[in-house]
Short mmCIF file of C-alpha atoms in Angstrom, two decimals:
data_model
loop_
_atom_site.label_atom_id
_atom_site.label_comp_id
_atom_site.label_asym_id
_atom_site.label_seq_id
_atom_site.Cartn_x
_atom_site.Cartn_y
_atom_site.Cartn_z
CA UNK N 1 36.92 95.04 124.47
CA UNK N 2 33.85 94.81 126.66
CA UNK N 3 31.83 93.92 123.55
CA UNK N 4 34.15 91.03 122.75
CA UNK N 5 33.86 89.57 126.16
CA UNK N 6 30.07 89.76 126.08
CA UNK N 7 29.96 88.05 122.70
CA UNK N 8 32.24 85.29 123.91
CA UNK N 9 30.20 84.83 127.01
CA UNK N 10 26.99 84.61 125.02
CA UNK N 11 28.64 82.07 122.68
CA UNK N 12 29.70 79.88 125.59
CA UNK N 13 26.25 80.08 127.13
CA UNK N 14 24.64 79.15 123.80
CA UNK N 15 27.07 76.25 123.30
CA UNK N 16 26.45 74.98 126.82
CA UNK N 17 22.69 75.05 126.33
CA UNK N 18 22.93 73.33 122.96
CA UNK N 19 25.37 70.66 124.18
CA UNK N 20 23.03 69.85 127.02
CA UNK N 21 20.30 68.94 124.47
CA UNK N 22 22.26 66.91 121.84
CA UNK N 23 25.65 66.78 120.14
CA UNK N 24 24.06 67.58 116.77
CA UNK N 25 22.44 70.65 118.27
CA UNK N 26 25.79 71.66 119.80
CA UNK N 27 27.51 71.34 116.45
CA UNK N 28 24.77 73.34 114.83
CA UNK N 29 25.07 75.97 117.54
CA UNK N 30 28.78 76.17 116.99
CA UNK N 31 28.19 76.72 113.33
CA UNK N 32 25.62 79.33 113.92
CA UNK N 33 27.03 81.10 117.00
CA UNK N 34 30.82 80.62 117.21
CA UNK N 35 32.75 83.76 116.35
CA UNK N 36 35.37 83.48 113.65
CA UNK N 37 38.88 84.67 114.47
CA UNK N 38 39.69 88.01 112.97
CA UNK N 39 36.07 88.62 112.10
CA UNK N 40 33.32 90.52 113.79
CA UNK N 41 31.59 88.68 116.61
CA UNK N 42 28.18 89.41 115.09
CA UNK N 43 26.27 86.29 113.97
CA UNK N 44 25.04 85.94 110.37
CA UNK N 45 27.42 86.10 107.44
CA UNK N 46 30.25 84.33 109.29
CA UNK N 47 28.07 81.15 109.72
CA UNK N 48 26.70 80.88 106.10
CA UNK N 49 29.23 78.25 104.87
CA UNK N 50 28.52 76.07 107.86
CA UNK N 51 24.83 76.25 107.15
CA UNK N 52 25.43 75.24 103.56
CA UNK N 53 27.55 72.26 104.64
CA UNK N 54 24.89 71.23 107.06
CA UNK N 55 22.20 71.33 104.38
CA UNK N 56 24.45 69.32 102.03
CA UNK N 57 25.00 66.60 104.64
CA UNK N 58 21.27 66.38 105.30
CA UNK N 59 20.56 66.12 101.55
CA UNK N 60 23.15 63.31 101.18
CA UNK N 61 21.59 61.35 104.03
CA UNK N 62 18.13 61.69 102.44
CA UNK N 63 19.53 60.57 99.07
CA UNK N 64 21.05 57.47 100.64
CA UNK N 65 17.75 56.59 102.28
CA UNK N 66 15.90 57.04 98.99
CA UNK N 67 18.53 54.92 97.20
CA UNK N 68 18.03 52.13 99.72
CA UNK N 69 14.26 52.25 99.27
CA UNK N 70 14.62 52.33 95.50
CA UNK N 71 17.04 49.36 95.62
CA UNK N 72 14.63 47.33 97.71
CA UNK N 73 11.75 48.13 95.34
CA UNK N 74 13.91 47.25 92.33
CA UNK N 75 14.89 43.90 93.89
CA UNK N 76 11.24 43.07 94.61
CA UNK N 77 10.31 43.99 91.02
CA UNK N 78 13.14 41.82 89.66
CA UNK N 79 12.05 38.81 91.73
CA UNK N 80 8.44 39.27 90.61
CA UNK N 81 9.58 39.40 86.96
CA UNK N 82 11.59 36.17 87.39
CA UNK N 83 8.57 34.47 88.97
CA UNK N 84 6.37 35.60 86.06
CA UNK N 85 8.91 34.20 83.59
CA UNK N 86 8.93 30.86 85.43
CA UNK N 87 5.12 30.72 85.41
CA UNK N 88 5.01 31.62 81.72
CA UNK N 89 7.60 28.93 80.89
CA UNK N 90 5.65 26.30 82.86
CA UNK N 91 2.43 27.27 81.11
CA UNK N 92 4.14 27.09 77.71
CA UNK N 93 5.52 23.62 78.47
CA UNK N 94 2.10 22.43 79.69
CA UNK N 95 0.41 23.80 76.56
CA UNK N 96 3.04 22.16 74.32
CA UNK N 97 2.56 18.83 76.12
CA UNK N 98 -1.23 19.04 75.74
CA UNK N 99 -0.95 19.95 72.05
CA UNK N 100 1.42 17.04 71.46
CA UNK N 101 -0.97 14.69 73.27
CA UNK N 102 -3.94 15.91 71.21
CA UNK N 103 -1.95 15.49 67.99
CA UNK N 104 -0.99 11.96 69.03
CA UNK N 105 -4.62 11.10 69.82
CA UNK N 106 -5.79 12.59 66.50
CA UNK N 107 -3.15 10.55 64.65
CA UNK N 108 -4.30 7.38 66.40
CA UNK N 109 -7.92 8.16 65.61
CA UNK N 110 -6.93 8.67 61.97
CA UNK N 111 -5.22 5.27 61.97
CA UNK N 112 -8.33 3.78 63.55
CA UNK N 113 -10.48 5.30 60.81
CA UNK N 114 -8.24 3.75 58.14
CA UNK N 115 -8.37 0.34 59.85
CA UNK N 116 -12.18 0.50 60.08
CA UNK N 117 -12.39 1.41 56.38
CA UNK N 118 -10.13 -1.51 55.46
CA UNK N 119 -12.17 -3.77 57.70
CA UNK N 120 -15.43 -2.79 56.03
CA UNK N 121 -13.96 -3.23 52.57
CA UNK N 122 -12.54 -6.64 53.42
CA UNK N 123 -15.82 -7.60 55.06
CA UNK N 124 -17.65 -6.76 51.82
CA UNK N 125 -15.16 -8.85 49.86
CA UNK N 126 -15.57 -11.70 52.33
CA UNK N 127 -19.33 -11.44 52.02
CA UNK N 128 -19.04 -11.65 48.23
CA UNK N 129 -16.76 -14.68 48.58
CA UNK N 130 -19.26 -16.36 50.88
CA UNK N 131 -22.08 -15.68 48.42
CA UNK N 132 -20.12 -17.12 45.50
CA UNK N 133 -19.12 -20.18 47.52
CA UNK N 134 -22.70 -20.73 48.65
CA UNK N 135 -23.96 -20.49 45.08
CA UNK N 136 -21.31 -22.93 43.89
CA UNK N 137 -22.20 -25.38 46.65
CA UNK N 138 -25.87 -25.12 45.74
CA UNK N 139 -25.23 -25.74 42.05
CA UNK N 140 -22.90 -28.63 42.85
CA UNK N 141 -25.49 -30.21 45.13
CA UNK N 142 -28.18 -29.85 42.45
CA UNK N 143 -25.92 -31.36 39.81
CA UNK N 144 -25.01 -34.21 42.16
CA UNK N 145 -28.68 -34.94 42.79
CA UNK N 146 -29.48 -35.00 39.06
CA UNK N 147 -26.51 -37.23 38.25
CA UNK N 148 -27.39 -39.55 41.11
CA UNK N 149 -30.91 -39.91 39.75
CA UNK N 150 -29.53 -40.69 36.33
CA UNK N 151 -27.14 -43.23 37.83
CA UNK N 152 -29.97 -44.86 39.75
CA UNK N 153 -32.11 -45.14 36.61
CA UNK N 154 -29.23 -46.57 34.61
CA UNK N 155 -28.41 -49.05 37.35
CA UNK N 156 -32.05 -50.17 37.48
CA UNK N 157 -32.04 -50.74 33.72
CA UNK N 158 -28.80 -52.70 33.98
CA UNK N 159 -30.29 -54.79 36.76
CA UNK N 160 -33.31 -55.69 34.62
CA UNK N 161 -31.08 -56.66 31.70
CA UNK N 162 -28.89 -58.80 33.92
CA UNK N 163 -31.99 -60.52 35.29
CA UNK N 164 -32.74 -61.53 31.70
CA UNK N 165 -29.19 -62.81 31.44
CA UNK N 166 -29.90 -65.02 34.49
CA UNK N 167 -32.09 -67.26 32.33
CA UNK N 168 -29.58 -67.41 29.47
CA UNK N 169 -27.65 -70.44 28.24
CA UNK N 170 -24.12 -71.41 29.10
CA UNK N 171 -23.04 -70.85 25.46
CA UNK N 172 -22.22 -67.23 26.25
CA UNK N 173 -19.75 -68.03 29.03
CA UNK N 174 -17.08 -65.91 27.45
CA UNK N 175 -19.49 -62.98 27.10
CA UNK N 176 -20.63 -63.50 30.66
CA UNK N 177 -17.02 -63.40 31.80
CA UNK N 178 -16.56 -60.07 30.03
CA UNK N 179 -19.72 -58.78 31.67
CA UNK N 180 -18.38 -59.91 35.03
CA UNK N 181 -15.20 -57.95 34.43
CA UNK N 182 -17.12 -54.83 33.48
CA UNK N 183 -19.37 -55.16 36.52
CA UNK N 184 -16.26 -55.45 38.67
CA UNK N 185 -14.98 -52.20 37.21
CA UNK N 186 -18.36 -50.61 37.86
CA UNK N 187 -18.21 -51.77 41.47
CA UNK N 188 -14.79 -50.22 41.85
CA UNK N 189 -15.98 -46.95 40.33
CA UNK N 190 -18.99 -46.89 42.65
CA UNK N 191 -16.76 -47.67 45.63
CA UNK N 192 -14.43 -44.82 44.69
CA UNK N 193 -17.41 -42.51 44.25
CA UNK N 194 -18.68 -43.51 47.70
CA UNK N 195 -15.29 -42.73 49.23
CA UNK N 196 -15.20 -39.36 47.46
CA UNK N 197 -18.71 -38.56 48.66
CA UNK N 198 -17.71 -39.39 52.23
CA UNK N 199 -14.62 -37.18 51.90
CA UNK N 200 -16.78 -34.35 50.55
CA UNK N 201 -19.13 -34.83 53.50
CA UNK N 202 -16.21 -34.46 55.92
CA UNK N 203 -14.96 -31.33 54.17
CA UNK N 204 -18.41 -29.75 54.15
CA UNK N 205 -18.63 -30.51 57.87
CA UNK N 206 -15.33 -28.66 58.24
CA UNK N 207 -16.89 -25.81 56.27
CA UNK N 208 -19.75 -25.69 58.77
CA UNK N 209 -17.26 -25.54 61.64
CA UNK N 210 -15.35 -22.74 59.89
CA UNK N 211 -18.60 -20.82 59.44
CA UNK N 212 -19.23 -21.14 63.16
CA UNK N 213 -15.75 -19.78 63.88
CA UNK N 214 -16.44 -16.89 61.53
CA UNK N 215 -19.59 -16.22 63.52
CA UNK N 216 -17.45 -16.03 66.66
CA UNK N 217 -15.11 -13.56 64.95
CA UNK N 218 -18.09 -11.45 63.89
CA UNK N 219 -19.29 -11.48 67.51
CA UNK N 220 -15.85 -10.28 68.57
CA UNK N 221 -15.95 -7.47 66.01
CA UNK N 222 -19.41 -6.50 67.29
CA UNK N 223 -18.05 -6.34 70.85
CA UNK N 224 -15.13 -4.19 69.67
CA UNK N 225 -17.56 -1.85 67.88
CA UNK N 226 -19.62 -1.52 71.06
CA UNK N 227 -16.48 -0.77 73.09
CA UNK N 228 -15.44 1.80 70.47
CA UNK N 229 -18.88 3.40 70.73
CA UNK N 230 -18.45 3.59 74.52
CA UNK N 231 -15.01 5.17 74.13
CA UNK N 232 -16.45 7.72 71.69
CA UNK N 233 -19.18 8.56 74.22
CA UNK N 234 -16.58 9.07 76.94
CA UNK N 235 -14.55 11.26 74.60
CA UNK N 236 -17.66 13.33 73.84
CA UNK N 237 -18.27 13.82 77.56
CA UNK N 238 -14.66 14.87 78.13
CA UNK N 239 -14.85 17.25 75.17
CA UNK N 240 -18.02 18.77 76.62
CA UNK N 241 -16.21 19.29 79.89
CA UNK N 242 -13.35 20.99 78.07
CA UNK N 243 -15.80 23.54 76.64
CA UNK N 244 -14.70 25.58 73.64
CA UNK N 245 -11.28 23.90 73.52
CA UNK N 246 -12.85 20.45 73.14
CA UNK N 247 -15.17 21.15 70.19
CA UNK N 248 -12.76 19.72 67.62
CA UNK N 249 -12.22 16.61 69.67
CA UNK N 250 -16.00 16.24 70.07
CA UNK N 251 -16.38 16.22 66.27
CA UNK N 252 -13.74 13.50 65.97
CA UNK N 253 -15.43 11.51 68.73
CA UNK N 254 -18.76 11.77 66.88
CA UNK N 255 -17.10 10.46 63.70
CA UNK N 256 -15.60 7.54 65.63
CA UNK N 257 -19.04 6.78 67.08
CA UNK N 258 -20.57 6.84 63.57
CA UNK N 259 -17.87 4.47 62.31
CA UNK N 260 -18.52 2.14 65.24
CA UNK N 261 -22.24 2.16 64.40
CA UNK N 262 -21.51 1.35 60.76
CA UNK N 263 -19.18 -1.45 61.85
CA UNK N 264 -21.93 -2.90 64.05
CA UNK N 265 -24.39 -2.83 61.15
CA UNK N 266 -21.84 -4.45 58.84
CA UNK N 267 -21.17 -7.23 61.33
CA UNK N 268 -24.92 -7.85 61.63
CA UNK N 269 -25.13 -8.21 57.84
CA UNK N 270 -22.12 -10.54 57.86
CA UNK N 271 -23.80 -12.59 60.61
CA UNK N 272 -26.90 -12.91 58.44
CA UNK N 273 -24.79 -14.04 55.48
CA UNK N 274 -22.99 -16.56 57.68
CA UNK N 275 -26.36 -17.90 58.81
CA UNK N 276 -27.32 -18.34 55.15
CA UNK N 277 -24.01 -20.10 54.46
CA UNK N 278 -24.61 -22.41 57.41
CA UNK N 279 -28.05 -23.25 56.04
CA UNK N 280 -26.59 -23.96 52.59
CA UNK N 281 -23.85 -26.05 54.16
CA UNK N 282 -26.45 -28.09 56.02
CA UNK N 283 -28.33 -28.67 52.76
CA UNK N 284 -25.08 -29.71 51.07
CA UNK N 285 -24.33 -32.16 53.88
CA UNK N 286 -27.78 -33.69 53.52
CA UNK N 287 -27.41 -33.90 49.73
CA UNK N 288 -23.99 -35.56 50.00
CA UNK N 289 -25.39 -37.99 52.58
CA UNK N 290 -28.16 -38.88 50.13
CA UNK N 291 -25.53 -39.34 47.40
CA UNK N 292 -23.56 -41.65 49.67
CA UNK N 293 -26.64 -43.74 50.41
CA UNK N 294 -27.44 -43.96 46.70
CA UNK N 295 -23.87 -45.02 45.94
CA UNK N 296 -24.20 -47.76 48.54
CA UNK N 297 -27.37 -48.99 46.91
CA UNK N 298 -25.68 -48.89 43.50
CA UNK N 299 -22.79 -50.88 44.96
CA UNK N 300 -25.25 -53.47 46.29
CA UNK N 301 -26.95 -53.67 42.90
CA UNK N 302 -23.68 -54.13 41.03
CA UNK N 303 -22.64 -56.84 43.50
CA UNK N 304 -25.91 -58.65 42.87
CA UNK N 305 -25.37 -58.29 39.12
CA UNK N 306 -21.90 -59.79 39.40
CA UNK N 307 -23.24 -62.75 41.37
CA UNK N 308 -26.03 -63.33 38.84
CA UNK N 309 -23.65 -63.07 35.87
CA UNK N 310 -21.31 -65.70 37.37
CA UNK N 311 -24.22 -68.19 37.58
CA UNK N 312 -25.18 -67.96 33.91
CA UNK N 313 -24.36 -71.01 31.76
CA UNK N 314 -26.05 -70.55 28.45
CA UNK N 315 -27.01 -67.69 26.21
CA UNK N 316 -29.08 -66.87 23.19
CA UNK N 317 -29.15 -63.96 20.82
CA UNK N 318 -31.61 -62.27 23.19
CA UNK N 319 -29.16 -62.85 26.01
CA UNK N 320 -26.38 -61.29 23.94
CA UNK N 321 -28.55 -58.26 23.26
CA UNK N 322 -29.40 -57.91 26.94
CA UNK N 323 -25.76 -58.23 27.86
CA UNK N 324 -24.92 -55.47 25.39
CA UNK N 325 -27.57 -53.27 26.99
CA UNK N 326 -26.12 -54.05 30.40
CA UNK N 327 -22.64 -53.05 29.18
CA UNK N 328 -24.00 -49.79 27.80
CA UNK N 329 -25.79 -49.11 31.09
CA UNK N 330 -22.69 -49.72 33.15
CA UNK N 331 -20.72 -47.39 30.86
CA UNK N 332 -23.32 -44.69 31.47
CA UNK N 333 -23.00 -45.32 35.20
CA UNK N 334 -19.25 -44.85 34.95
CA UNK N 335 -19.65 -41.59 33.05
CA UNK N 336 -22.17 -40.29 35.58
CA UNK N 337 -19.89 -41.26 38.42
CA UNK N 338 -17.06 -39.31 36.76
CA UNK N 339 -19.24 -36.22 36.54
CA UNK N 340 -20.18 -36.72 40.17
CA UNK N 341 -16.49 -36.78 41.08
CA UNK N 342 -15.99 -33.45 39.28
CA UNK N 343 -18.93 -31.96 41.15
CA UNK N 344 -17.47 -33.12 44.45
CA UNK N 345 -14.13 -31.56 43.47
CA UNK N 346 -15.87 -28.25 42.82
CA UNK N 347 -17.52 -28.51 46.23
CA UNK N 348 -14.14 -29.07 47.84
CA UNK N 349 -12.66 -26.05 46.04
CA UNK N 350 -15.53 -23.88 47.24
CA UNK N 351 -15.01 -25.13 50.77
CA UNK N 352 -11.33 -24.15 50.54
CA UNK N 353 -12.33 -20.67 49.37
CA UNK N 354 -14.61 -20.28 52.40
CA UNK N 355 -11.82 -21.43 54.72
CA UNK N 356 -9.40 -18.89 53.24
CA UNK N 357 -12.00 -16.14 53.61
CA UNK N 358 -12.58 -17.10 57.24
CA UNK N 359 -8.83 -16.91 57.93
CA UNK N 360 -8.81 -13.42 56.39
CA UNK N 361 -11.63 -12.39 58.70
CA UNK N 362 -9.63 -13.74 61.64
CA UNK N 363 -6.86 -11.24 60.92
CA UNK N 364 -9.15 -8.34 61.92
CA UNK N 365 -7.95 -8.68 65.54
CA UNK N 366 -5.27 -6.04 64.81
CA UNK N 367 -7.87 -3.38 65.87
CA UNK N 368 -7.25 -4.46 69.48
CA UNK N 369 -3.72 -3.00 69.52
CA UNK N 370 -4.95 0.31 68.06
CA UNK N 371 -7.71 0.58 70.69
CA UNK N 372 -5.12 -0.14 73.38
CA UNK N 373 -2.96 2.75 72.07
CA UNK N 374 -5.94 5.16 72.05
CA UNK N 375 -6.87 4.12 75.59
CA UNK N 376 -3.24 4.60 76.77
CA UNK N 377 -3.12 8.10 75.23
#
């Protein structure tokens, strides 16, 4: 009985000391020191379940703290993964946009290459057309000069024969009347030839103006080639800045620069051909002017012949022969004038060919829109 009281007293003293420090210590002291009813008051085996419960509670609290830390780490990892996905998606979209832009630029450069090729081919065809037209004009001018000389010689012979008729008798009045009619026809033919020569002169002048316009178009093409060369240089610089990724674009830029250089050379050749055409046109103008002057002189001669024929009153056999020679001469003049008209028609056709070729060259301005697209890309 005394032992029980002492154990109880020691328990109360232990509990009081533990409760004075902290409630958790008091609870622990109760678990460790409180005697169980019906059991021995000795400490030890009676408090083992309480110790196990205490350890279990402490383990659960540690687990909850670890779970919270793990949850926070998992949330941070999840947010970092989402951010990486967003960055990867943005990079993919940027790469796709850049690839699409490069493909669009390459397509435009391919179109530009095709246009330049067509331009060079058409320029060669135009050059051939100019050469053919120039040759035709030269031949026509030469033929006109020869026929004019023949007409002048024939007219001189007719004039001499008609001068012989001036001293003839009035017996050949009827023949003189026929001669007068033929001379009138000759005058009309010469007048028509003069008008045709003047018309040919005007058309050749138009040809010279068209050649000047073609020269302006060639200058424009040269300026476009220089601008293309500058764009290719800028593209080469940008490709050099891009490093390894810009090597392919640098190759394309070099090809564009080479095409621009070839275009510049082609336009220089075309300019030289146009200069030659202008020189030939000038020669043709001078030749036609000479033809016109000769036709005027022939017209004056035929007018004088008509006046002399109207004054004749008598004729002899010699007069009849001279009149026949005059008729033959005037017929030759008419034939030569007809050939001259054909030559002038050929000159006009050649001038039309040159005008059509110049209008074809004028259509080369479509390169401007393609350059604008490349610059906008």
